[in-house]
mmCIF file of C-alpha atoms and ligand atoms in Angstrom:
data_model
loop_
_atom_site.group_PDB
_atom_site.id
_atom_site.type_symbol
_atom_site.label_atom_id
_atom_site.label_comp_id
_atom_site.label_asym_id
_atom_site.label_seq_id
_atom_site.Cartn_x
_atom_site.Cartn_y
_atom_site.Cartn_z
ATOM 1 C CA MET A 112 4.002 43.860 -8.814
ATOM 2 C CA GLN A 113 0.180 44.204 -8.564
ATOM 3 C CA GLU A 114 -0.180 40.583 -9.264
ATOM 4 C CA LEU A 115 2.181 39.743 -6.385
ATOM 5 C CA GLU A 116 0.213 42.006 -3.884
ATOM 6 C CA LYS A 117 -3.052 40.261 -5.027
ATOM 7 C CA LEU A 118 -1.606 36.832 -4.282
ATOM 8 C CA LYS A 119 -0.357 37.932 -0.970
ATOM 9 C CA GLN A 120 -3.746 39.211 -0.006
ATOM 10 C CA GLU A 121 -5.299 35.867 -1.086
ATOM 11 C CA LEU A 122 -2.829 34.114 1.113
ATOM 12 C CA LYS A 123 -3.783 36.316 4.038
ATOM 13 C CA LYS A 124 -7.408 35.538 3.444
ATOM 14 C CA LEU A 125 -6.720 31.738 3.369
ATOM 15 C CA ASN A 126 -4.771 32.046 6.543
ATOM 16 C CA ALA A 127 -7.714 33.823 8.268
ATOM 17 C CA GLU A 128 -10.034 31.161 6.898
ATOM 18 C CA ALA A 129 -7.774 28.388 8.505
ATOM 19 C CA THR A 130 -8.347 29.859 11.947
ATOM 20 C CA LYS A 131 -12.072 28.998 11.567
ATOM 21 C CA ILE A 132 -11.392 25.326 11.611
ATOM 22 C CA ARG A 133 -12.541 24.961 15.162
ATOM 23 C CA GLU A 134 -16.032 26.171 14.137
ATOM 24 C CA VAL A 135 -16.278 23.329 11.602
ATOM 25 C CA ALA A 136 -17.977 20.085 12.637
ATOM 26 C CA VAL A 137 -15.363 17.540 13.815
ATOM 27 C CA GLU A 138 -16.043 14.948 11.057
ATOM 28 C CA LYS A 139 -15.628 17.680 8.393
ATOM 29 C CA ARG A 140 -12.446 19.141 9.712
ATOM 30 C CA ALA A 141 -10.035 16.889 7.815
ATOM 31 C CA LYS A 142 -11.596 17.641 4.474
ATOM 32 C CA PHE A 143 -11.729 21.355 5.285
ATOM 33 C CA GLY A 144 -8.085 21.361 6.299
ATOM 34 C CA ARG A 145 -7.017 19.400 3.185
ATOM 35 C CA LYS A 146 -8.830 21.835 0.813
ATOM 36 C CA LEU A 147 -7.369 24.911 2.485
ATOM 37 C CA ASN A 148 -3.854 23.369 2.393
ATOM 38 C CA ALA A 149 -4.121 22.565 -1.275
ATOM 39 C CA GLN A 150 -5.221 26.111 -1.991
ATOM 40 C CA LYS A 151 -2.452 27.499 0.097
ATOM 41 C CA GLN A 152 0.255 25.471 -1.678
ATOM 42 C CA GLU A 153 -1.069 26.594 -5.086
ATOM 43 C CA ILE A 154 -0.860 30.263 -3.938
ATOM 44 C CA LEU A 155 2.604 29.844 -2.576
ATOM 45 C CA ALA A 156 3.794 28.355 -5.863
ATOM 46 C CA ARG A 157 2.209 31.277 -7.728
ATOM 47 C CA ILE A 158 3.870 33.791 -5.404
ATOM 48 C CA THR A 159 7.290 32.168 -6.024
ATOM 49 C CA GLU A 160 6.675 32.442 -9.827
ATOM 50 C CA ALA A 161 5.456 35.945 -9.680
ATOM 51 C CA GLU A 162 8.526 36.968 -7.471
ATOM 52 C CA LYS A 163 10.840 35.490 -10.145
ATOM 53 C CA ARG A 164 9.122 37.307 -12.894
ATOM 54 C CA ALA A 165 9.343 40.576 -10.974
ATOM 55 C CA LEU A 166 13.072 40.083 -10.497
ATOM 56 C CA ASP A 167 13.584 39.457 -14.231
ATOM 57 C CA VAL A 168 11.907 42.659 -15.102
ATOM 58 C CA GLU A 169 13.375 44.867 -12.430
ATOM 59 C CA VAL A 170 17.012 43.837 -12.548
ATOM 60 C CA LEU A 171 18.238 45.518 -15.762
ATOM 61 C CA PRO A 172 21.673 44.649 -17.078
ATOM 62 C CA LEU A 173 24.350 47.167 -15.846
ATOM 63 C CA ASP A 174 25.411 49.570 -18.488
ATOM 64 C CA VAL A 175 28.951 50.624 -17.412
ATOM 65 C CA THR A 176 29.047 53.278 -20.106
ATOM 66 C CA ALA A 177 25.827 55.020 -18.878
ATOM 67 C CA TRP A 178 25.912 58.705 -18.081
ATOM 68 C CA SER A 179 26.275 59.126 -14.302
ATOM 69 C CA GLY A 180 26.083 62.866 -13.930
ATOM 70 C CA VAL A 181 22.506 62.958 -12.497
ATOM 71 C CA ASN A 182 22.476 66.631 -11.900
ATOM 72 C CA GLU A 183 23.662 67.588 -15.354
ATOM 73 C CA PRO A 184 21.950 67.257 -18.739
ATOM 74 C CA MET A 185 23.187 64.177 -20.578
ATOM 75 C CA PRO A 186 25.774 65.265 -23.247
ATOM 76 C CA GLU A 187 24.916 64.260 -26.765
ATOM 77 C CA LEU A 188 27.967 62.071 -26.834
ATOM 78 C CA TYR A 189 26.467 59.623 -24.409
ATOM 79 C CA THR A 190 23.208 59.314 -26.321
ATOM 80 C CA THR A 191 24.857 58.713 -29.673
ATOM 81 C CA LEU A 192 27.919 56.563 -28.838
ATOM 82 C CA GLN A 193 28.364 53.182 -27.258
ATOM 83 C CA GLY A 194 31.456 52.421 -25.219
ATOM 84 C CA SER A 195 34.333 50.629 -26.810
ATOM 85 C CA LYS A 196 37.400 48.757 -25.774
ATOM 86 C CA HIS A 197 40.367 50.881 -24.435
ATOM 87 C CA PRO A 198 43.036 51.171 -27.120
ATOM 88 C CA LEU A 199 45.532 49.438 -24.762
ATOM 89 C CA MET A 200 43.256 46.466 -24.296
ATOM 90 C CA MET A 201 42.699 46.273 -28.076
ATOM 91 C CA GLU A 202 46.416 46.265 -28.671
ATOM 92 C CA LEU A 203 47.022 43.759 -25.801
ATOM 93 C CA ASP A 204 44.743 41.331 -27.623
ATOM 94 C CA ARG A 205 46.735 41.784 -30.756
ATOM 95 C CA VAL A 206 49.959 41.215 -28.845
ATOM 96 C CA THR A 207 48.786 38.063 -27.165
ATOM 97 C CA GLU A 208 47.357 36.721 -30.419
ATOM 98 C CA ILE A 209 50.706 37.052 -32.199
ATOM 99 C CA TYR A 210 52.363 35.085 -29.369
ATOM 100 C CA GLN A 211 49.605 32.511 -29.286
ATOM 101 C CA LEU A 212 50.098 31.916 -32.993
ATOM 102 C CA MET A 213 53.819 31.279 -32.196
ATOM 103 C CA GLY A 214 52.764 28.618 -29.625
ATOM 104 C CA PHE A 215 52.769 30.538 -26.370
ATOM 105 C CA GLU A 216 50.281 30.038 -23.584
ATOM 106 C CA VAL A 217 48.838 33.269 -21.928
ATOM 107 C CA GLU A 218 48.740 33.805 -18.210
ATOM 108 C CA GLU A 219 47.417 36.895 -16.619
ATOM 109 C CA SER A 220 49.518 38.785 -13.985
ATOM 110 C CA ARG A 221 48.071 40.155 -10.685
ATOM 111 C CA GLN A 222 47.442 43.660 -9.410
ATOM 112 C CA LEU A 223 48.811 43.001 -5.956
ATOM 113 C CA ASP A 224 51.864 40.886 -5.121
ATOM 114 C CA ASP A 225 54.503 40.286 -2.521
ATOM 115 C CA GLU A 226 58.146 40.875 -1.754
ATOM 116 C CA PHE A 227 59.014 37.248 -2.652
ATOM 117 C CA HIS A 228 57.616 37.394 -6.163
ATOM 118 C CA MET A 229 58.752 40.975 -6.811
ATOM 119 C CA PHE A 230 62.331 40.305 -5.713
ATOM 120 C CA ASP A 231 63.432 37.250 -3.854
ATOM 121 C CA SER A 232 62.296 34.710 -6.440
ATOM 122 C CA LEU A 233 63.967 36.833 -9.178
ATOM 123 C CA ASN A 234 67.440 36.634 -7.570
ATOM 124 C CA PHE A 235 67.563 40.155 -6.132
ATOM 125 C CA ALA A 236 69.970 39.776 -3.172
ATOM 126 C CA LYS A 237 68.494 41.063 0.125
ATOM 127 C CA ASP A 238 69.323 44.847 0.446
ATOM 128 C CA HIS A 239 70.614 44.967 -3.069
ATOM 129 C CA PRO A 240 70.376 48.464 -4.452
ATOM 130 C CA ALA A 241 68.617 47.106 -7.587
ATOM 131 C CA ARG A 242 65.462 46.782 -5.432
ATOM 132 C CA ASP A 243 65.264 50.497 -5.184
ATOM 133 C CA GLY A 244 65.511 50.824 -9.001
ATOM 134 C CA TYR A 245 61.843 49.657 -9.281
ATOM 135 C CA ASP A 246 60.168 52.519 -7.391
ATOM 136 C CA THR A 247 57.694 50.155 -5.969
ATOM 137 C CA PHE A 248 54.501 51.201 -4.145
ATOM 138 C CA ARG A 249 53.618 49.401 -0.931
ATOM 139 C CA THR A 250 50.413 48.788 0.792
ATOM 140 C CA GLU A 251 50.174 49.342 4.638
ATOM 141 C CA GLU A 252 50.315 45.535 4.817
ATOM 142 C CA GLY A 253 53.615 45.490 3.055
ATOM 143 C CA LEU A 254 52.180 44.029 -0.218
ATOM 144 C CA ILE A 255 53.418 45.415 -3.614
ATOM 145 C CA PRO A 256 51.455 46.442 -6.622
ATOM 146 C CA PRO A 257 53.770 44.783 -9.121
ATOM 147 C CA ALA A 258 56.332 47.130 -10.792
ATOM 148 C CA HIS A 259 56.976 44.650 -13.524
ATOM 149 C CA THR A 260 55.287 41.520 -14.967
ATOM 150 C CA SER A 261 58.477 39.487 -14.008
ATOM 151 C CA THR A 262 56.635 38.902 -10.690
ATOM 152 C CA MET A 263 54.908 36.121 -12.496
ATOM 153 C CA GLN A 264 58.037 34.196 -13.626
ATOM 154 C CA HIS A 265 58.315 32.025 -10.553
ATOM 155 C CA ARG A 266 54.633 31.091 -10.649
ATOM 156 C CA VAL A 267 54.760 30.387 -14.416
ATOM 157 C CA LEU A 268 57.919 28.144 -14.007
ATOM 158 C CA LYS A 269 56.368 26.140 -11.148
ATOM 159 C CA LYS A 270 52.925 25.793 -12.893
ATOM 160 C CA TYR A 271 54.438 24.680 -16.267
ATOM 161 C CA LYS A 272 57.234 22.557 -14.979
ATOM 162 C CA LYS A 273 55.194 19.559 -15.678
ATOM 163 C CA CYS A 274 55.543 20.341 -19.434
ATOM 164 C CA LEU A 275 59.331 19.826 -19.048
ATOM 165 C CA ASP A 276 58.728 16.550 -17.063
ATOM 166 C CA GLU A 277 56.637 15.383 -20.011
ATOM 167 C CA GLY A 278 59.490 16.139 -22.398
ATOM 168 C CA GLY A 279 58.122 19.427 -23.758
ATOM 169 C CA GLN A 280 59.010 23.030 -23.113
ATOM 170 C CA ILE A 281 57.694 25.947 -21.117
ATOM 171 C CA ALA A 282 56.339 28.809 -23.500
ATOM 172 C CA VAL A 283 54.211 31.429 -21.803
ATOM 173 C CA VAL A 284 53.486 35.129 -22.068
ATOM 174 C CA VAL A 285 52.091 37.262 -19.270
ATOM 175 C CA PRO A 286 50.335 40.602 -20.041
ATOM 176 C CA GLY A 287 49.633 42.672 -16.985
ATOM 177 C CA ARG A 288 49.195 46.019 -15.359
ATOM 178 C CA VAL A 289 52.169 47.475 -13.450
ATOM 179 C CA TYR A 290 52.723 50.361 -11.197
ATOM 180 C CA ARG A 291 55.790 52.516 -10.372
ATOM 181 C CA ASN A 292 56.029 55.336 -7.936
ATOM 182 C CA GLU A 293 57.690 57.858 -10.187
ATOM 183 C CA ASP A 294 57.067 61.325 -11.519
ATOM 184 C CA VAL A 295 54.579 61.382 -14.430
ATOM 185 C CA ASP A 296 55.537 63.055 -17.659
ATOM 186 C CA ALA A 297 54.954 62.477 -21.379
ATOM 187 C CA THR A 298 56.995 59.273 -21.340
ATOM 188 C CA HIS A 299 56.436 57.942 -17.740
ATOM 189 C CA GLU A 300 53.178 56.853 -16.179
ATOM 190 C CA HIS A 301 52.658 55.501 -12.650
ATOM 191 C CA THR A 302 50.282 52.892 -14.152
ATOM 192 C CA PHE A 303 51.142 51.098 -17.372
ATOM 193 C CA TYR A 304 51.146 47.679 -19.099
ATOM 194 C CA GLN A 305 53.915 45.187 -19.791
ATOM 195 C CA CYS A 306 54.028 41.808 -21.430
ATOM 196 C CA GLU A 307 56.473 39.177 -20.060
ATOM 197 C CA GLY A 308 57.618 36.111 -21.999
ATOM 198 C CA VAL A 309 59.138 33.003 -20.434
ATOM 199 C CA TYR A 310 60.701 30.053 -22.422
ATOM 200 C CA VAL A 311 62.465 27.047 -21.065
ATOM 201 C CA SER A 312 63.594 23.818 -22.603
ATOM 202 C CA LYS A 313 66.492 21.389 -22.710
ATOM 203 C CA GLU A 314 68.138 23.216 -25.505
ATOM 204 C CA CYS A 315 67.553 26.843 -26.124
ATOM 205 C CA ASN A 316 69.797 29.886 -26.818
ATOM 206 C CA MET A 317 69.985 33.548 -27.112
ATOM 207 C CA GLY A 318 69.732 33.308 -30.983
ATOM 208 C CA GLN A 319 66.305 31.626 -30.696
ATOM 209 C CA MET A 320 65.216 34.439 -28.293
ATOM 210 C CA LEU A 321 66.194 37.219 -30.543
ATOM 211 C CA GLY A 322 64.458 35.352 -33.470
ATOM 212 C CA ILE A 323 61.236 35.190 -31.522
ATOM 213 C CA LEU A 324 61.375 38.827 -30.576
ATOM 214 C CA LYS A 325 62.258 39.966 -34.102
ATOM 215 C CA GLU A 326 59.325 37.961 -35.418
ATOM 216 C CA PHE A 327 56.941 39.387 -32.899
ATOM 217 C CA PHE A 328 57.871 43.020 -33.557
ATOM 218 C CA GLU A 329 57.688 42.392 -37.268
ATOM 219 C CA LYS A 330 54.211 40.862 -37.024
ATOM 220 C CA TYR A 331 53.057 43.668 -34.770
ATOM 221 C CA TYR A 332 54.268 46.494 -36.949
ATOM 222 C CA GLY A 333 53.451 44.550 -40.199
ATOM 223 C CA GLN A 334 56.894 45.015 -41.728
ATOM 224 C CA LYS A 335 60.546 43.845 -41.704
ATOM 225 C CA LEU A 336 62.602 45.642 -38.988
ATOM 226 C CA ASN A 337 66.277 46.054 -38.096
ATOM 227 C CA ILE A 338 67.085 45.052 -34.527
ATOM 228 C CA ARG A 339 69.916 45.709 -32.252
ATOM 229 C CA THR A 340 70.957 44.756 -28.727
ATOM 230 C CA GLN A 341 73.070 46.241 -26.064
ATOM 231 C CA PRO A 342 74.204 44.837 -22.721
ATOM 232 C CA GLY A 343 71.900 45.423 -19.813
ATOM 233 C CA TYR A 344 71.587 44.410 -16.219
ATOM 234 C CA PHE A 345 68.763 42.492 -14.556
ATOM 235 C CA PRO A 346 69.433 40.168 -11.439
ATOM 236 C CA PHE A 347 67.147 37.484 -12.976
ATOM 237 C CA THR A 348 68.921 37.064 -16.338
ATOM 238 C CA GLU A 349 72.541 36.294 -17.154
ATOM 239 C CA PRO A 350 73.571 37.632 -19.508
ATOM 240 C CA SER A 351 71.023 40.426 -19.879
ATOM 241 C CA LEU A 352 70.267 42.556 -22.922
ATOM 242 C CA GLU A 353 68.266 45.568 -24.025
ATOM 243 C CA PHE A 354 66.474 44.821 -27.223
ATOM 244 C CA MET A 355 65.980 47.633 -29.726
ATOM 245 C CA ILE A 356 64.302 48.059 -33.035
ATOM 246 C CA GLU A 357 65.039 50.687 -35.734
ATOM 247 C CA LYS A 358 62.099 53.063 -35.971
ATOM 248 C CA PRO A 359 60.438 52.287 -39.301
ATOM 249 C CA LYS A 360 60.378 55.046 -41.977
ATOM 250 C CA SER A 361 56.607 54.628 -42.295
ATOM 251 C CA LEU A 362 56.326 55.577 -38.626
ATOM 252 C CA GLY A 363 58.517 58.669 -38.953
ATOM 253 C CA GLY A 364 61.903 57.040 -38.219
ATOM 254 C CA LYS A 365 65.255 57.911 -39.734
ATOM 255 C CA LYS A 366 68.084 55.438 -40.469
ATOM 256 C CA GLY A 367 69.896 54.606 -37.194
ATOM 257 C CA ASP A 368 66.944 55.757 -35.013
ATOM 258 C CA PHE A 369 66.905 52.812 -32.589
ATOM 259 C CA LEU A 370 64.312 52.545 -29.848
ATOM 260 C CA GLU A 371 64.721 50.370 -26.772
ATOM 261 C CA MET A 372 61.642 48.113 -26.673
ATOM 262 C CA LEU A 373 62.276 45.529 -23.810
ATOM 263 C CA GLY A 374 64.722 43.940 -21.409
ATOM 264 C CA CYS A 375 65.623 40.218 -21.930
ATOM 265 C CA GLY A 376 68.263 37.647 -21.329
ATOM 266 C CA MET A 377 69.009 34.006 -20.382
ATOM 267 C CA ILE A 378 67.071 33.133 -17.160
ATOM 268 C CA HIS A 379 69.546 33.023 -14.205
ATOM 269 C CA PRO A 380 70.200 29.512 -12.836
ATOM 270 C CA ASN A 381 69.093 30.618 -9.336
ATOM 271 C CA VAL A 382 65.610 31.601 -10.757
ATOM 272 C CA LEU A 383 65.286 28.184 -12.330
ATOM 273 C CA ARG A 384 66.495 26.474 -9.195
ATOM 274 C CA MET A 385 64.077 28.276 -6.986
ATOM 275 C CA ALA A 386 61.262 27.086 -8.977
ATOM 276 C CA GLY A 387 62.417 23.459 -8.777
ATOM 277 C CA ILE A 388 63.951 23.300 -12.278
ATOM 278 C CA ASP A 389 67.418 21.850 -12.586
ATOM 279 C CA PRO A 390 69.627 24.539 -14.289
ATOM 280 C CA SER A 391 72.161 21.828 -15.418
ATOM 281 C CA GLU A 392 69.449 20.152 -17.412
ATOM 282 C CA TYR A 393 67.280 23.030 -18.530
ATOM 283 C CA HIS A 394 67.905 26.533 -19.924
ATOM 284 C CA GLY A 395 65.592 29.409 -20.538
ATOM 285 C CA PHE A 396 65.242 32.912 -21.737
ATOM 286 C CA ALA A 397 62.830 35.632 -20.697
ATOM 287 C CA TRP A 398 61.866 39.131 -21.688
ATOM 288 C CA GLY A 399 59.602 41.950 -20.640
ATOM 289 C CA GLY A 400 58.589 45.236 -22.052
ATOM 290 C CA GLY A 401 56.017 48.051 -22.006
ATOM 291 C CA ILE A 402 52.849 47.742 -24.097
ATOM 292 C CA ASP A 403 52.177 51.489 -23.928
ATOM 293 C CA ARG A 404 55.444 52.276 -25.685
ATOM 294 C CA LEU A 405 54.606 49.745 -28.380
ATOM 295 C CA VAL A 406 51.272 51.178 -28.973
ATOM 296 C CA MET A 407 52.526 54.864 -28.948
ATOM 297 C CA LEU A 408 54.950 54.026 -31.802
ATOM 298 C CA ARG A 409 52.316 52.304 -33.880
ATOM 299 C CA TYR A 410 49.838 55.230 -33.612
ATOM 300 C CA GLY A 411 52.447 58.084 -33.502
ATOM 301 C CA LEU A 412 51.404 59.129 -29.904
ATOM 302 C CA SER A 413 53.754 61.431 -28.072
ATOM 303 C CA ASP A 414 52.198 61.455 -24.645
ATOM 304 C CA VAL A 415 51.632 58.337 -22.604
ATOM 305 C CA ARG A 416 49.410 60.190 -20.235
ATOM 306 C CA HIS A 417 46.552 60.020 -22.750
ATOM 307 C CA PHE A 418 45.982 56.374 -21.899
ATOM 308 C CA GLU A 419 44.976 56.864 -18.198
ATOM 309 C CA SER A 420 43.390 60.208 -18.732
ATOM 310 C CA GLY A 421 39.896 59.112 -19.493
ATOM 311 C CA ASN A 422 39.828 61.686 -22.235
ATOM 312 C CA LEU A 423 36.954 60.626 -24.435
ATOM 313 C CA ASN A 424 38.140 62.534 -27.479
ATOM 314 C CA PHE A 425 41.311 60.594 -27.415
ATOM 315 C CA LEU A 426 39.541 57.271 -26.766
ATOM 316 C CA ARG A 427 36.959 57.848 -29.549
ATOM 317 C CA GLU A 428 39.727 57.966 -32.179
ATOM 318 C CA PHE A 429 40.301 54.291 -31.424
ATOM 319 C CA GLY A 430 36.578 53.269 -31.129
ATOM 320 C CA GLN A 431 35.791 50.027 -32.953
HETATM 321 N N1 DAH B 1305 61.165 43.310 -15.700
HETATM 322 C C1 DAH B 1305 62.148 44.108 -16.378
HETATM 323 C C2 DAH B 1305 61.714 45.611 -16.281
HETATM 324 O O1 DAH B 1305 60.592 45.891 -16.051
HETATM 325 C C3 DAH B 1305 62.216 43.778 -17.874
HETATM 326 C C4 DAH B 1305 62.869 42.422 -18.077
HETATM 327 C C5 DAH B 1305 64.143 42.250 -18.236
HETATM 328 C C6 DAH B 1305 61.989 41.255 -18.007
HETATM 329 C C7 DAH B 1305 64.686 40.994 -18.403
HETATM 330 C C8 DAH B 1305 62.551 40.031 -18.242
HETATM 331 C C9 DAH B 1305 63.895 39.921 -18.421
HETATM 332 O O2 DAH B 1305 61.830 38.913 -18.231
HETATM 333 O O3 DAH B 1305 64.499 38.699 -18.708
HETATM 334 O O4 DAH B 1305 62.506 46.458 -16.256
#
């Protein structure tokens, strides 16, 4: 900084010197001017350099884990620990990696969406009571923080339609944060994570879908699993199913202890049609389920509220 000040002083002096040009003999003025100008250019270049250097030194990288309670002594925790990935984000990486190894692309969902993607594009009839079942929040502008990752189905179908035109298939998973306006308790959060899956090809069927899902859950929990399905209802799939796994013994389960893990089904022809895909030529299946629940079972957690609590003792148990 001192260097910069000094240079600026020099520049001032030079500028003062330049005003004396009128006192210089006419035949010497050109030479005088050229000399001053050269000096000025050099100082200006040095000032630019010094300013750049000053910026490098002064702009420190932002440490988002830094202690921010300026009026309180810094707890030892902050001086001895670095931040780490949130357990849900760690597990989301695991989830998407399994799907990627199975050949799925990954698309991220959004945090704010609209009525069309939340309902219309998913074959929810106007004024159908199923719309109320999603306990959606709304902004004053009428936008919707998505209540499920299915809001991305229409976009994914449109974006990847070219894969069908080229003779391939659509195989995409969409992890995302979702929001529901419901009372919070040990098993319900207003903010949680889901992962959606979308598959479309000329020939595909429910058996393949169940195979993919079984494979996914077995990879995630690292063991063979018994699965079960029961009929469900979603306007965007026909038929619709609820997919369950038997809680493994190693995770405290007893025989016949089935847990519902996600909703799934064959994509409704209207959903394909709205995205410009001919349902007489192509078929698809889709599924969507909560990540929080998946992770809770893996780690034996009984209260979903831990995830959004910011409780450092909880988070430290997962620190990498
Ligand atoms: N979006 C549904 C929910 O949050 C879950 C779901 C059901 C997703 C069926 C799907 C599906 O893709 O095909 O309740």
